[in-house]
Amino acid sequence: MHGSKRLTRGTILTDNRHVRVRFAPSPTGKLHVGGARTAIYNWAFARANHGTFILRIDDTDPTRSTEENTQIILRAMRWLGLDWDEGPEVGGDFGPYRQTDRMQLYRDAAQRLWDEGKAYPCFCTPEKLAADKAAAEARHDPFQGYQRTCRDIDPAEAKRRIDAGEPYTLRIKVPLDRGDVVVHDAVHGDVTFNARELDDFIIFRSDGTPTYNFATVVDDAMMGITHVIRGDDHLSNTPRQIMVYEALGAPVPTFAHISMILGPDGKKLSKRHGATSVEEYRDAGYLSDAFVNYLALLGWSLDGETTIVPRDVLAREFSLDHVSKNPSTFDPKKLDAINQAYYLAMSDREFSERVLVPELRAAGLEPAEGDLAHDDAWYDLLSSILKPRTVVAPDVVEKARFLYQGNEVELDEKSVEKNLAKAGARGFVTAATEALEALGDDAWHADAINAALEALPEKLGVSKRKFFGAVRVAACGNQVSPPLGESLELLGRDCTLARLRRAEGIAAE
Ligand code: GLU
């Protein structure tokens, strides 16, 4: 049998310490922030150690796993840029990579343990188990687990009952002298579990499906996983899993249980705190690089202070000894700051191509495909003023909209009230119009525009704030537009003058 042969000691790849790690999501929902961080750590650990990163779909819960969720997870992994070396779509020598395609391997492995006397059938009904537990509680027995009722049933007798159709589960036979189980955890250090708490747990249910603790270990052993990096909600499963490794005769991998992610209120991060799925962040316009950077810092740090850790640095420098055992707090403001930092690090051209133009196209301000309304220089100039004002990509749309409204710019009511409706505003607009009319088309650049307007407030005996407020609203429709000189340069001479003339008719005398 192909499967169980691989399980024998000595044929498993862990022996040569080539790092093999896996991310094993259950497709019972979308990929969430916590799962994404686990995936990132596994990926980065594999890359930093020139190892192999495996994606495995843990879909043994048929009632909650769906193909749709699997596809959503694969898409999210691709968006995150976490390329896997083995797994769905790419294949590999240790497949299949979906647990539902591996059922025969679990059956074979369980059969082998049964044949070797390391597992046994249990015929206890749920009622009997509940009664045993209640009795153990009543007599204050420190051992409250399964009472090993069927452990010593004669094999011939067991066979007779099975042949007669009696339902049974398969339990692992934990050696009575096993002693405490110590998990050597790369994050938490040695964690000791009292052997008294380990009962002969179920590895196969009566419906013929394997339990998580069994299937996972069979997979991890057969796939030669050297390091199991996962959420610390699984730490309590680990002693049981170690029992399975020992029964299979497979080397126990190194474990690294990473801490929980908390919301700002100190409770486990959940829907209540807002967006939790990777998709939601993608759709909100975060950059994949920035998102990965931020999640990586939730529990790991390069040197305790660096906040910008690009993907290639992460893939080179990630190590488990810099993973904290304390829970981390998801802070959307920090994510925003990192996203912004990634924009600022882009050239105007890059920002234009990756952020600005796609958003303008998506918003219908530019044609969905084909030629753009302006030349590269125009978008580069616009990028230079929008880049520092962009937290997430869609922010550019509202800030650029005034450039796409022709001569009849939409006037923001509040801005008009505060600026153009104030006494004297018409005179300011007129003065600006005259000064700008004197500038030819060739001189229509931000610097020249600023220079032409600069001296006017003093000449008119008015504050800069009032003067430029009126001109800004007249030309851009809004008092919170980007810097004026560049805005007018982008609008062009004809459009700017047309808007100013229109505003003269509206502004208060
Ligand atoms: N499918 C399990 C989960 O999503 C995997 C746990 C593990 O990594 O062992 O929690």
Short mmCIF file of C-alpha atoms and ligand atoms in Angstrom, two decimals:
data_model
loop_
_atom_site.label_atom_id
_atom_site.label_comp_id
_atom_site.label_asym_id
_atom_site.label_seq_id
_atom_site.Cartn_x
_atom_site.Cartn_y
_atom_site.Cartn_z
CA MET A 1 0.00 0.00 0.00
CA HIS A 2 1.47 3.24 -1.18
CA GLY A 3 0.13 5.26 1.77
CA SER A 4 1.29 3.37 4.80
CA LYS A 5 4.70 2.64 3.30
CA ARG A 6 5.41 6.33 3.27
CA LEU A 7 4.49 6.44 6.92
CA THR A 8 7.26 4.18 8.07
CA ARG A 9 10.18 5.78 9.78
CA GLY A 10 13.11 6.65 7.60
CA THR A 11 11.27 7.30 4.40
CA ILE A 12 9.98 10.65 5.52
CA LEU A 13 11.56 13.78 4.21
CA THR A 14 11.85 15.44 7.61
CA ASP A 15 14.95 13.39 8.11
CA ASN A 16 17.01 15.63 5.89
CA ARG A 17 15.54 18.77 7.45
CA HIS A 18 14.48 20.33 4.20
CA VAL A 19 11.85 22.71 5.53
CA ARG A 20 8.33 21.77 4.50
CA VAL A 21 5.42 23.75 5.87
CA ARG A 22 1.75 23.85 5.05
CA PHE A 23 -1.20 26.14 5.33
CA ALA A 24 -4.31 24.01 5.76
CA PRO A 25 -7.47 26.11 5.71
CA SER A 26 -10.89 24.55 6.13
CA PRO A 27 -13.13 25.87 3.37
CA THR A 28 -15.99 26.55 5.76
CA GLY A 29 -15.84 30.29 5.08
CA LYS A 30 -13.76 33.01 3.50
CA LEU A 31 -10.09 33.55 4.24
CA HIS A 32 -9.98 35.75 7.32
CA VAL A 33 -7.33 38.04 8.69
CA GLY A 34 -6.13 35.40 11.20
CA GLY A 35 -5.89 32.67 8.58
CA ALA A 36 -4.14 35.03 6.20
CA ARG A 37 -1.53 35.80 8.83
CA THR A 38 -0.98 32.06 9.42
CA ALA A 39 -0.58 31.61 5.66
CA ILE A 40 1.89 34.52 5.48
CA TYR A 41 4.04 33.10 8.30
CA ASN A 42 4.15 29.68 6.69
CA TRP A 43 4.98 31.16 3.30
CA ALA A 44 7.64 33.49 4.69
CA PHE A 45 9.17 30.72 6.80
CA ALA A 46 9.40 28.46 3.75
CA ARG A 47 10.93 31.20 1.62
CA ALA A 48 13.41 32.31 4.29
CA ASN A 49 14.59 28.72 4.66
CA HIS A 50 14.55 27.82 0.98
CA GLY A 51 11.88 25.31 1.87
CA THR A 52 8.60 24.17 0.41
CA PHE A 53 5.26 25.84 1.05
CA ILE A 54 2.27 23.55 0.69
CA LEU A 55 -1.38 24.50 0.48
CA ARG A 56 -3.74 21.81 1.66
CA ILE A 57 -7.50 22.05 1.74
CA ASP A 58 -8.86 20.58 4.96
CA ASP A 59 -12.34 19.83 3.71
CA THR A 60 -13.22 16.79 5.79
CA ASP A 61 -16.20 18.58 7.32
CA PRO A 62 -18.61 17.94 4.43
CA THR A 63 -21.49 19.83 5.99
CA ARG A 64 -19.60 23.11 6.22
CA SER A 65 -17.00 22.87 3.45
CA THR A 66 -17.89 24.17 0.01
CA GLU A 67 -16.16 24.34 -3.34
CA GLU A 68 -17.11 28.01 -3.51
CA ASN A 69 -15.20 28.74 -0.32
CA THR A 70 -12.22 26.77 -1.63
CA GLN A 71 -12.17 28.99 -4.72
CA ILE A 72 -12.50 32.12 -2.58
CA ILE A 73 -9.53 31.00 -0.47
CA LEU A 74 -7.40 30.23 -3.53
CA ARG A 75 -8.25 33.63 -4.99
CA ALA A 76 -7.38 35.36 -1.72
CA MET A 77 -4.06 33.49 -1.55
CA ARG A 78 -3.23 34.61 -5.06
CA TRP A 79 -4.18 38.20 -4.28
CA LEU A 80 -1.95 38.08 -1.22
CA GLY A 81 0.85 36.88 -3.50
CA LEU A 82 1.46 33.75 -1.42
CA ASP A 83 2.54 31.32 -4.11
CA TRP A 84 2.47 27.70 -3.07
CA ASP A 85 4.91 25.05 -4.31
CA GLU A 86 2.54 22.14 -3.83
CA GLY A 87 -1.20 22.06 -3.58
CA PRO A 88 -4.36 22.60 -5.60
CA GLU A 89 -3.74 23.68 -9.19
CA VAL A 90 0.02 23.21 -8.98
CA GLY A 91 0.11 19.57 -7.89
CA GLY A 92 3.17 17.98 -6.30
CA ASP A 93 4.60 14.62 -5.30
CA PHE A 94 2.71 14.35 -2.01
CA GLY A 95 -0.85 14.78 -3.21
CA PRO A 96 -3.71 14.72 -3.36
CA TYR A 97 -3.92 18.07 -1.56
CA ARG A 98 -7.57 17.96 -0.56
CA GLN A 99 -8.48 15.86 2.39
CA THR A 100 -11.65 14.51 0.78
CA ASP A 101 -9.41 12.99 -1.91
CA ARG A 102 -7.28 11.31 0.75
CA MET A 103 -9.89 9.21 2.55
CA GLN A 104 -8.32 5.92 1.52
CA LEU A 105 -4.99 7.03 3.00
CA TYR A 106 -6.64 7.72 6.37
CA ARG A 107 -8.41 4.35 6.27
CA ASP A 108 -5.13 2.59 5.45
CA ALA A 109 -3.27 4.37 8.22
CA ALA A 110 -5.99 3.58 10.75
CA GLN A 111 -6.12 -0.03 9.64
CA ARG A 112 -2.40 -0.32 10.15
CA LEU A 113 -2.65 1.04 13.71
CA TRP A 114 -5.50 -1.37 14.36
CA ASP A 115 -3.51 -4.29 12.96
CA GLU A 116 -0.54 -3.31 15.12
CA GLY A 117 -2.70 -3.12 18.24
CA LYS A 118 -2.28 0.65 18.53
CA ALA A 119 -5.94 1.34 17.86
CA TYR A 120 -9.08 -0.54 18.79
CA PRO A 121 -12.81 -0.49 18.11
CA CYS A 122 -15.08 1.02 20.72
CA PHE A 123 -18.75 0.07 20.88
CA CYS A 124 -19.82 2.47 23.60
CA THR A 125 -23.02 4.32 22.80
CA PRO A 126 -23.25 8.09 23.36
CA GLU A 127 -25.52 7.35 26.35
CA LYS A 128 -22.97 5.01 27.93
CA LEU A 129 -20.20 7.60 27.41
CA ALA A 130 -22.31 10.34 28.97
CA ALA A 131 -23.15 8.13 31.97
CA ASP A 132 -19.47 7.22 32.46
CA LYS A 133 -18.51 10.87 32.40
CA ALA A 134 -21.21 11.80 34.91
CA ALA A 135 -20.06 9.00 37.22
CA ALA A 136 -16.42 10.12 37.00
CA GLU A 137 -17.49 13.64 37.87
CA ALA A 138 -19.60 12.41 40.80
CA ARG A 139 -16.67 10.50 42.34
CA HIS A 140 -14.30 13.44 41.64
CA ASP A 141 -12.11 11.25 39.52
CA PRO A 142 -9.22 13.39 38.23
CA PHE A 143 -9.51 11.46 34.98
CA GLN A 144 -12.76 12.44 33.34
CA GLY A 145 -12.04 11.20 29.83
CA TYR A 146 -13.06 8.01 28.12
CA GLN A 147 -12.83 5.17 30.66
CA ARG A 148 -11.10 2.77 28.24
CA THR A 149 -14.14 0.48 28.45
CA CYS A 150 -13.47 -1.32 25.15
CA ARG A 151 -9.69 -1.24 25.28
CA ASP A 152 -9.34 -4.85 26.29
CA ILE A 153 -12.17 -6.48 24.40
CA ASP A 154 -10.93 -9.70 22.89
CA PRO A 155 -10.25 -9.16 19.15
CA ALA A 156 -12.35 -12.19 18.21
CA GLU A 157 -15.25 -10.84 20.24
CA ALA A 158 -14.82 -7.41 18.62
CA LYS A 159 -14.85 -8.98 15.19
CA ARG A 160 -18.05 -10.87 16.00
CA ARG A 161 -19.80 -7.66 17.10
CA ILE A 162 -18.61 -5.76 14.03
CA ASP A 163 -19.76 -8.57 11.72
CA ALA A 164 -23.12 -8.48 13.48
CA GLY A 165 -23.43 -4.85 12.40
CA GLU A 166 -22.84 -3.11 15.73
CA PRO A 167 -21.67 0.49 15.20
CA TYR A 168 -18.18 1.31 16.45
CA THR A 169 -15.61 4.04 16.49
CA LEU A 170 -11.87 3.52 16.31
CA ARG A 171 -9.85 4.79 19.25
CA ILE A 172 -6.14 5.23 19.62
CA LYS A 173 -4.50 3.25 22.40
CA VAL A 174 -2.50 5.79 24.39
CA PRO A 175 0.24 3.86 26.22
CA LEU A 176 -0.63 3.78 29.93
CA ASP A 177 2.93 4.61 30.88
CA ARG A 178 3.24 7.46 28.40
CA GLY A 179 3.76 10.12 31.06
CA ASP A 180 3.37 13.83 30.49
CA VAL A 181 3.39 15.07 26.93
CA VAL A 182 5.66 18.01 26.35
CA VAL A 183 5.06 20.14 23.29
CA HIS A 184 8.28 21.83 22.24
CA ASP A 185 6.81 24.97 20.80
CA ALA A 186 8.96 27.45 18.91
CA VAL A 187 6.83 30.31 20.18
CA HIS A 188 5.61 29.21 23.62
CA GLY A 189 8.60 27.15 24.68
CA ASP A 190 7.94 23.77 26.33
CA VAL A 191 4.28 23.29 27.17
CA THR A 192 3.56 20.27 29.36
CA PHE A 193 0.26 18.44 29.21
CA ASN A 194 -0.68 16.13 32.03
CA ALA A 195 -0.81 12.55 30.74
CA ARG A 196 -3.88 11.97 32.93
CA GLU A 197 -5.86 14.21 30.65
CA LEU A 198 -5.09 12.13 27.59
CA ASP A 199 -7.76 9.58 26.96
CA ASP A 200 -7.97 7.05 24.15
CA PHE A 201 -9.54 9.52 21.75
CA ILE A 202 -11.45 8.70 18.60
CA ILE A 203 -9.51 8.63 15.34
CA PHE A 204 -12.35 7.33 13.16
CA ARG A 205 -16.02 8.06 13.76
CA SER A 206 -18.73 5.43 13.43
CA ASP A 207 -19.75 6.98 10.11
CA GLY A 208 -16.34 6.10 8.70
CA THR A 209 -14.86 9.61 8.68
CA PRO A 210 -11.53 10.45 10.31
CA THR A 211 -11.31 13.04 13.07
CA TYR A 212 -9.33 16.25 12.60
CA ASN A 213 -6.56 15.17 14.98
CA PHE A 214 -6.03 11.98 13.03
CA ALA A 215 -6.38 13.18 9.42
CA THR A 216 -4.15 16.17 10.05
CA VAL A 217 -1.35 14.07 11.47
CA VAL A 218 -1.59 11.44 8.74
CA ASP A 219 -1.32 14.26 6.21
CA ASP A 220 1.45 16.14 7.97
CA ALA A 221 3.44 12.93 8.41
CA MET A 222 2.94 11.74 4.83
CA MET A 223 3.66 15.16 3.42
CA GLY A 224 6.88 15.36 5.40
CA ILE A 225 5.88 18.54 7.20
CA THR A 226 8.78 19.71 9.35
CA HIS A 227 7.16 22.72 11.05
CA VAL A 228 3.51 23.14 11.95
CA ILE A 229 2.82 26.88 12.17
CA ARG A 230 -0.79 27.60 13.11
CA GLY A 231 -3.09 29.49 15.44
CA ASP A 232 -2.72 28.80 19.15
CA ASP A 233 -6.34 27.67 19.32
CA HIS A 234 -4.81 24.37 18.20
CA LEU A 235 -2.25 24.14 20.98
CA SER A 236 -4.61 22.03 23.09
CA ASN A 237 -4.96 19.54 20.21
CA THR A 238 -1.24 19.08 19.95
CA PRO A 239 -0.64 16.45 22.69
CA ARG A 240 -3.26 14.24 21.03
CA GLN A 241 -1.61 14.79 17.66
CA ILE A 242 1.74 13.84 19.15
CA MET A 243 0.16 10.55 20.27
CA VAL A 244 -0.79 9.91 16.66
CA TYR A 245 2.72 10.66 15.38
CA GLU A 246 4.12 8.27 17.95
CA ALA A 247 1.66 5.54 17.03
CA LEU A 248 2.45 5.99 13.34
CA GLY A 249 6.17 5.93 14.07
CA ALA A 250 6.60 9.26 12.37
CA PRO A 251 8.88 12.06 13.58
CA VAL A 252 7.11 14.83 15.45
CA PRO A 253 7.48 18.16 13.65
CA THR A 254 8.38 21.40 15.36
CA PHE A 255 5.28 23.29 16.41
CA ALA A 256 4.84 27.04 16.40
CA HIS A 257 1.52 28.23 17.75
CA ILE A 258 0.90 31.86 17.00
CA SER A 259 -1.14 34.07 19.22
CA MET A 260 -4.62 35.34 18.66
CA ILE A 261 -5.45 38.58 16.92
CA LEU A 262 -7.60 40.85 19.05
CA GLY A 263 -9.91 43.68 18.12
CA PRO A 264 -9.34 47.17 19.57
CA ASP A 265 -11.56 46.25 22.54
CA GLY A 266 -9.29 43.38 23.56
CA LYS A 267 -11.71 40.67 22.43
CA LYS A 268 -10.91 38.11 19.74
CA LEU A 269 -11.13 39.77 16.32
CA SER A 270 -14.50 39.11 14.75
CA LYS A 271 -17.13 40.51 12.41
CA ARG A 272 -18.22 42.88 15.18
CA HIS A 273 -14.98 44.78 14.69
CA GLY A 274 -15.63 45.39 11.00
CA ALA A 275 -14.06 43.82 7.93
CA THR A 276 -12.37 40.51 8.69
CA SER A 277 -12.07 38.75 5.34
CA VAL A 278 -9.18 39.27 2.95
CA GLU A 279 -11.62 39.99 0.13
CA GLU A 280 -13.10 42.93 1.96
CA TYR A 281 -9.68 44.56 2.24
CA ARG A 282 -8.92 43.85 -1.39
CA ASP A 283 -12.23 45.41 -2.42
CA ALA A 284 -11.71 48.41 -0.16
CA GLY A 285 -8.62 49.19 -2.24
CA TYR A 286 -5.73 48.14 -0.02
CA LEU A 287 -2.52 47.12 -1.71
CA SER A 288 -1.71 43.45 -1.37
CA ASP A 289 1.92 44.28 -0.45
CA ALA A 290 0.86 46.68 2.29
CA PHE A 291 -1.75 44.29 3.64
CA VAL A 292 0.77 41.43 3.83
CA ASN A 293 3.28 43.80 5.46
CA TYR A 294 0.76 44.84 8.09
CA LEU A 295 -0.47 41.31 8.87
CA ALA A 296 3.11 40.06 9.13
CA LEU A 297 3.70 42.58 11.91
CA LEU A 298 0.77 41.23 13.94
CA GLY A 299 2.92 39.00 16.09
CA TRP A 300 6.26 39.14 14.31
CA SER A 301 8.80 41.90 14.05
CA LEU A 302 12.00 42.42 12.13
CA ASP A 303 13.78 44.36 14.84
CA GLY A 304 11.08 45.67 17.13
CA GLU A 305 10.63 48.96 15.33
CA THR A 306 10.67 48.75 11.53
CA THR A 307 7.14 49.07 10.18
CA ILE A 308 7.82 48.89 6.46
CA VAL A 309 8.89 45.36 5.70
CA PRO A 310 8.54 44.71 1.98
CA ARG A 311 7.66 41.24 0.80
CA ASP A 312 11.22 40.36 -0.27
CA VAL A 313 12.62 41.36 3.13
CA LEU A 314 9.93 39.32 4.86
CA ALA A 315 10.73 36.34 2.65
CA ARG A 316 14.41 36.67 3.53
CA GLU A 317 14.32 37.62 7.19
CA PHE A 318 11.28 35.89 8.70
CA SER A 319 12.13 33.72 11.64
CA LEU A 320 10.11 32.00 14.34
CA ASP A 321 12.24 33.40 17.15
CA HIS A 322 10.90 36.86 16.39
CA VAL A 323 7.31 35.71 16.78
CA SER A 324 5.69 37.01 19.95
CA LYS A 325 3.63 34.80 22.22
CA ASN A 326 1.44 37.72 23.28
CA PRO A 327 -1.78 38.42 21.45
CA SER A 328 -1.63 41.26 18.96
CA THR A 329 -4.22 43.92 18.29
CA PHE A 330 -5.57 44.64 14.85
CA ASP A 331 -5.34 48.38 14.37
CA PRO A 332 -6.98 49.65 11.15
CA LYS A 333 -5.16 52.97 11.52
CA LYS A 334 -1.78 51.27 11.36
CA LEU A 335 -2.89 49.35 8.31
CA ASP A 336 -3.91 52.65 6.71
CA ALA A 337 -0.59 54.24 7.56
CA ILE A 338 1.32 51.35 5.98
CA ASN A 339 -0.88 51.41 2.89
CA GLN A 340 -0.22 55.11 2.55
CA ALA A 341 3.50 54.59 2.97
CA TYR A 342 3.46 52.13 0.07
CA TYR A 343 1.75 54.71 -2.14
CA LEU A 344 4.29 57.36 -1.17
CA ALA A 345 7.10 55.02 -2.11
CA MET A 346 5.74 54.70 -5.66
CA SER A 347 6.90 56.94 -8.48
CA ASP A 348 4.20 59.15 -10.00
CA ARG A 349 4.17 56.89 -13.04
CA GLU A 350 3.72 53.75 -10.97
CA PHE A 351 0.97 55.32 -8.88
CA SER A 352 -0.70 56.48 -12.05
CA GLU A 353 -0.63 53.04 -13.67
CA ARG A 354 -1.39 50.92 -10.63
CA VAL A 355 -3.78 53.10 -8.67
CA LEU A 356 -5.03 56.26 -10.34
CA VAL A 357 -5.97 55.16 -13.84
CA PRO A 358 -7.58 51.84 -12.81
CA GLU A 359 -9.72 53.68 -10.26
CA LEU A 360 -10.71 56.41 -12.72
CA ARG A 361 -11.66 53.73 -15.25
CA ALA A 362 -13.61 51.75 -12.66
CA ALA A 363 -15.49 54.89 -11.62
CA GLY A 364 -16.42 55.68 -15.22
CA LEU A 365 -14.47 58.96 -15.29
CA GLU A 366 -12.21 57.44 -17.92
CA PRO A 367 -13.29 54.90 -20.53
CA ALA A 368 -13.25 51.34 -19.17
CA GLU A 369 -10.66 50.44 -21.80
CA GLY A 370 -8.87 52.06 -24.68
CA ASP A 371 -7.50 55.58 -24.92
CA LEU A 372 -7.40 57.87 -21.91
CA ALA A 373 -8.51 61.49 -22.04
CA HIS A 374 -5.04 62.93 -21.32
CA ASP A 375 -1.35 62.24 -21.83
CA ASP A 376 0.98 60.53 -19.33
CA ALA A 377 2.32 63.83 -18.02
CA TRP A 378 -1.19 64.86 -16.97
CA TYR A 379 -1.76 61.69 -14.93
CA ASP A 380 1.73 61.94 -13.45
CA LEU A 381 1.01 65.48 -12.26
CA LEU A 382 -2.31 64.40 -10.85
CA SER A 383 -0.59 61.45 -9.15
CA SER A 384 1.95 63.77 -7.56
CA ILE A 385 -0.78 65.71 -5.79
CA LEU A 386 -3.09 62.79 -4.98
CA LYS A 387 -0.45 60.34 -3.74
CA PRO A 388 0.03 62.06 -0.37
CA ARG A 389 -3.74 62.32 -0.01
CA THR A 390 -4.60 58.68 -0.67
CA VAL A 391 -5.19 56.17 2.09
CA VAL A 392 -6.93 53.56 -0.07
CA ALA A 393 -7.14 53.50 -3.85
CA PRO A 394 -10.77 54.64 -4.30
CA ASP A 395 -9.93 57.89 -2.47
CA VAL A 396 -8.54 59.23 -5.74
CA VAL A 397 -11.93 59.22 -7.40
CA GLU A 398 -13.63 61.85 -5.27
CA LYS A 399 -10.50 63.97 -5.27
CA ALA A 400 -10.17 63.88 -9.07
CA ARG A 401 -13.85 64.17 -9.96
CA PHE A 402 -13.78 67.98 -10.34
CA LEU A 403 -11.34 67.57 -13.22
CA TYR A 404 -13.96 65.67 -15.20
CA GLN A 405 -16.90 68.06 -14.96
CA GLY A 406 -16.23 70.42 -17.84
CA ASN A 407 -17.03 74.09 -17.50
CA GLU A 408 -20.02 73.48 -15.27
CA VAL A 409 -18.24 72.09 -12.23
CA GLU A 410 -20.51 70.81 -9.51
CA LEU A 411 -20.48 73.39 -6.72
CA ASP A 412 -20.46 72.10 -3.18
CA GLU A 413 -23.16 74.02 -1.33
CA LYS A 414 -21.32 74.42 1.94
CA SER A 415 -18.14 75.51 0.20
CA VAL A 416 -20.08 78.13 -1.78
CA GLU A 417 -21.75 79.41 1.35
CA LYS A 418 -18.47 79.75 3.20
CA ASN A 419 -16.44 81.24 0.38
CA LEU A 420 -18.32 82.58 -2.63
CA ALA A 421 -21.35 83.85 -0.73
CA LYS A 422 -19.19 86.11 1.43
CA ALA A 423 -19.12 89.85 0.68
CA GLY A 424 -16.31 90.82 -1.70
CA ALA A 425 -15.94 87.34 -3.19
CA ARG A 426 -16.90 88.47 -6.66
CA GLY A 427 -14.04 90.98 -6.66
CA PHE A 428 -11.57 88.23 -5.72
CA VAL A 429 -12.73 86.00 -8.53
CA THR A 430 -12.61 88.86 -11.03
CA ALA A 431 -9.07 89.78 -10.00
CA ALA A 432 -7.97 86.15 -10.32
CA THR A 433 -9.64 85.82 -13.71
CA GLU A 434 -7.85 88.89 -15.04
CA ALA A 435 -4.47 87.78 -13.72
CA LEU A 436 -4.87 84.33 -15.23
CA GLU A 437 -6.14 85.64 -18.55
CA ALA A 438 -2.82 87.40 -18.88
CA LEU A 439 -1.08 84.01 -18.81
CA GLY A 440 -0.84 82.42 -22.23
CA ASP A 441 -1.51 78.76 -22.92
CA ASP A 442 2.23 78.09 -23.05
CA ALA A 443 2.74 79.53 -19.59
CA TRP A 444 -0.07 77.49 -18.10
CA HIS A 445 1.92 75.69 -15.39
CA ALA A 446 1.39 75.39 -11.66
CA ASP A 447 4.36 77.63 -10.81
CA ALA A 448 3.31 80.41 -13.17
CA ILE A 449 -0.30 80.15 -12.00
CA ASN A 450 0.76 80.44 -8.38
CA ALA A 451 3.03 83.37 -9.21
CA ALA A 452 0.22 85.18 -11.03
CA LEU A 453 -2.11 84.86 -8.05
CA GLU A 454 0.34 85.23 -5.21
CA ALA A 455 0.37 89.02 -4.84
CA LEU A 456 -3.36 89.55 -5.25
CA PRO A 457 -4.59 89.12 -1.65
CA GLU A 458 -2.30 91.87 -0.41
CA LYS A 459 -3.24 94.11 -3.31
CA LEU A 460 -6.92 93.62 -2.56
CA GLY A 461 -6.37 93.98 1.16
CA VAL A 462 -7.84 90.56 1.98
CA SER A 463 -6.53 87.49 3.78
CA LYS A 464 -4.98 84.72 1.71
CA ARG A 465 -7.47 82.32 3.16
CA LYS A 466 -10.48 84.30 1.92
CA PHE A 467 -9.00 85.04 -1.47
CA PHE A 468 -7.80 81.56 -2.30
CA GLY A 469 -10.92 80.03 -0.76
CA ALA A 470 -13.08 81.92 -3.24
CA VAL A 471 -10.86 81.11 -6.23
CA ARG A 472 -10.60 77.48 -5.24
CA VAL A 473 -14.35 76.99 -4.94
CA ALA A 474 -14.93 78.92 -8.17
CA ALA A 475 -12.53 76.71 -10.15
CA CYS A 476 -12.78 73.38 -8.37
CA GLY A 477 -16.26 73.52 -6.87
CA ASN A 478 -14.98 72.53 -3.44
CA GLN A 479 -12.88 74.07 -0.71
CA VAL A 480 -11.00 70.83 -0.05
CA SER A 481 -9.51 70.30 -3.51
CA PRO A 482 -5.82 69.42 -3.93
CA PRO A 483 -3.20 72.23 -4.27
CA LEU A 484 -4.56 75.06 -6.40
CA GLY A 485 -1.74 75.69 -8.90
CA GLU A 486 -1.57 72.02 -9.96
CA SER A 487 -5.37 71.74 -9.99
CA LEU A 488 -5.68 74.66 -12.39
CA GLU A 489 -2.85 73.39 -14.54
CA LEU A 490 -4.68 70.06 -14.84
CA LEU A 491 -7.97 71.79 -15.63
CA GLY A 492 -6.34 73.75 -18.45
CA ARG A 493 -6.58 77.41 -19.23
CA ASP A 494 -9.88 77.47 -21.09
CA CYS A 495 -11.76 75.41 -18.57
CA THR A 496 -10.35 77.33 -15.60
CA LEU A 497 -11.32 80.71 -17.07
CA ALA A 498 -14.78 79.48 -18.03
CA ARG A 499 -15.38 78.26 -14.49
CA LEU A 500 -14.13 81.49 -12.96
CA ARG A 501 -16.41 83.56 -15.20
CA ARG A 502 -19.36 81.43 -14.28
CA ALA A 503 -18.56 81.86 -10.58
CA GLU A 504 -18.39 85.63 -10.95
CA GLY A 505 -22.09 85.50 -11.72
CA ILE A 506 -22.76 83.60 -8.50
CA ALA A 507 -20.34 85.21 -6.04
CA ALA A 508 -21.49 87.92 -3.63
CA GLU A 509 -20.45 91.49 -4.33
N1 GLU B 1 -8.01 23.05 9.03
C1 GLU B 1 -7.51 23.45 10.32
C2 GLU B 1 -7.94 24.88 10.58
O1 GLU B 1 -8.30 25.57 9.66
C3 GLU B 1 -6.01 23.34 10.29
C4 GLU B 1 -5.40 23.36 11.61
C5 GLU B 1 -3.94 23.00 11.49
O2 GLU B 1 -3.21 23.81 10.93
O3 GLU B 1 -3.57 21.92 11.94
O4 GLU B 1 -7.99 25.31 11.71
#
